[in-house]
CSV table of C-alpha atoms in Angstrom, one decimal:
chain,number,residue,atom,x,y,z
A,1,UNK,CA,-3.5,15.6,2.6
A,2,UNK,CA,-3.3,16.2,6.3
A,3,UNK,CA,-0.2,17.4,8.2
A,4,UNK,CA,0.3,13.9,9.6
A,5,UNK,CA,1.6,12.8,6.2
A,6,UNK,CA,4.0,15.7,6.1
A,7,UNK,CA,2.4,17.7,3.3
A,8,UNK,CA,0.5,20.9,3.7
A,9,UNK,CA,-2.3,21.7,1.3
A,10,UNK,CA,-0.2,24.2,-0.6
A,11,UNK,CA,2.7,21.9,-1.0
A,12,UNK,CA,0.5,19.1,-2.2
A,13,UNK,CA,-1.2,21.3,-4.7
A,14,UNK,CA,2.3,22.5,-6.0
A,15,UNK,CA,3.4,18.9,-6.4
A,16,UNK,CA,0.3,17.8,-8.1
A,17,UNK,CA,0.5,20.7,-10.6
A,18,UNK,CA,4.2,19.8,-11.3
A,19,UNK,CA,3.3,16.1,-11.8
A,20,UNK,CA,0.4,17.0,-14.1
A,21,UNK,CA,2.8,19.1,-16.2
A,22,UNK,CA,5.4,16.3,-16.3
A,23,UNK,CA,2.7,13.9,-17.4
A,24,UNK,CA,1.6,16.3,-20.2
A,25,UNK,CA,5.2,16.7,-21.3
A,26,UNK,CA,5.7,12.9,-21.5
A,27,UNK,CA,2.5,12.5,-23.6
A,28,UNK,CA,3.5,15.3,-26.0
A,29,UNK,CA,7.1,14.0,-26.5
A,30,UNK,CA,6.3,10.3,-26.8
A,31,UNK,CA,3.9,9.2,-29.5
A,32,UNK,CA,1.6,12.3,-29.3
A,33,UNK,CA,-0.7,11.0,-32.0
A,34,UNK,CA,-1.3,7.6,-30.5
A,35,UNK,CA,-4.7,6.9,-28.9
A,36,UNK,CA,-4.8,6.9,-25.1
A,37,UNK,CA,-6.1,3.9,-23.3
A,38,UNK,CA,-7.4,3.3,-19.8
A,39,UNK,CA,-4.4,1.1,-19.1
A,40,UNK,CA,-2.1,3.9,-20.4
A,41,UNK,CA,-3.7,6.3,-18.0
A,42,UNK,CA,-2.9,4.1,-15.1
A,43,UNK,CA,0.6,3.5,-16.4
A,44,UNK,CA,1.2,7.2,-16.8
A,45,UNK,CA,0.1,7.8,-13.2
A,46,UNK,CA,2.4,5.1,-11.9
A,47,UNK,CA,5.3,6.3,-13.9
A,48,UNK,CA,4.8,9.8,-12.4
A,49,UNK,CA,4.6,8.9,-8.7
A,50,UNK,CA,4.5,6.0,-6.4
A,51,UNK,CA,4.3,8.3,-3.3
A,52,UNK,CA,1.4,7.0,-1.2
A,53,UNK,CA,0.7,10.6,-0.1
A,54,UNK,CA,0.1,11.8,-3.7
A,55,UNK,CA,-1.0,8.8,-5.8
A,56,UNK,CA,-4.7,8.9,-4.7
A,57,UNK,CA,-5.0,12.6,-5.3
A,58,UNK,CA,-3.4,12.3,-8.7
A,59,UNK,CA,-5.7,9.4,-9.6
A,60,UNK,CA,-8.7,11.6,-8.7
A,61,UNK,CA,-7.4,14.5,-10.8
A,62,UNK,CA,-6.4,12.6,-14.0
A,63,UNK,CA,-9.7,12.1,-15.9
A,64,UNK,CA,-10.8,8.6,-17.0
A,65,UNK,CA,-10.5,7.8,-20.6
A,66,UNK,CA,-13.8,8.1,-22.3
A,67,UNK,CA,-14.1,7.6,-26.0
A,68,UNK,CA,-11.2,8.1,-28.2
A,69,UNK,CA,-8.6,10.6,-27.2
A,70,UNK,CA,-5.0,11.0,-28.5
A,71,UNK,CA,-2.1,11.6,-26.2
A,72,UNK,CA,-1.6,15.2,-27.2
A,73,UNK,CA,-5.3,16.0,-26.5
A,74,UNK,CA,-5.1,14.3,-23.1
A,75,UNK,CA,-2.0,16.4,-22.4
A,76,UNK,CA,-4.0,19.6,-23.0
A,77,UNK,CA,-6.6,18.3,-20.6
A,78,UNK,CA,-3.9,17.7,-17.9
A,79,UNK,CA,-2.6,21.2,-18.3
A,80,UNK,CA,-6.1,22.6,-18.0
A,81,UNK,CA,-6.6,20.7,-14.8
A,82,UNK,CA,-3.2,21.9,-13.4
A,83,UNK,CA,-4.1,25.5,-14.3
A,84,UNK,CA,-7.4,25.2,-12.4
A,85,UNK,CA,-5.8,24.0,-9.1
């Protein structure tokens, strides 16, 4: 994000990493063996932040649901993404 929105690149990256970790925690603690859906992905993003500065970036980072993936596996993917930022 640009400075006009009040977030530097480093701050945004730190917040995105934190949110990805929170999302992964939520998936691992609540029904970890349940299959993840595309609607569940959107709900997870919305439950994590409604901040207009961060929502678009989070949507770009969180992978689309392709095939069958359970919540605990999706959590692993989110942690990998956070680690790569």
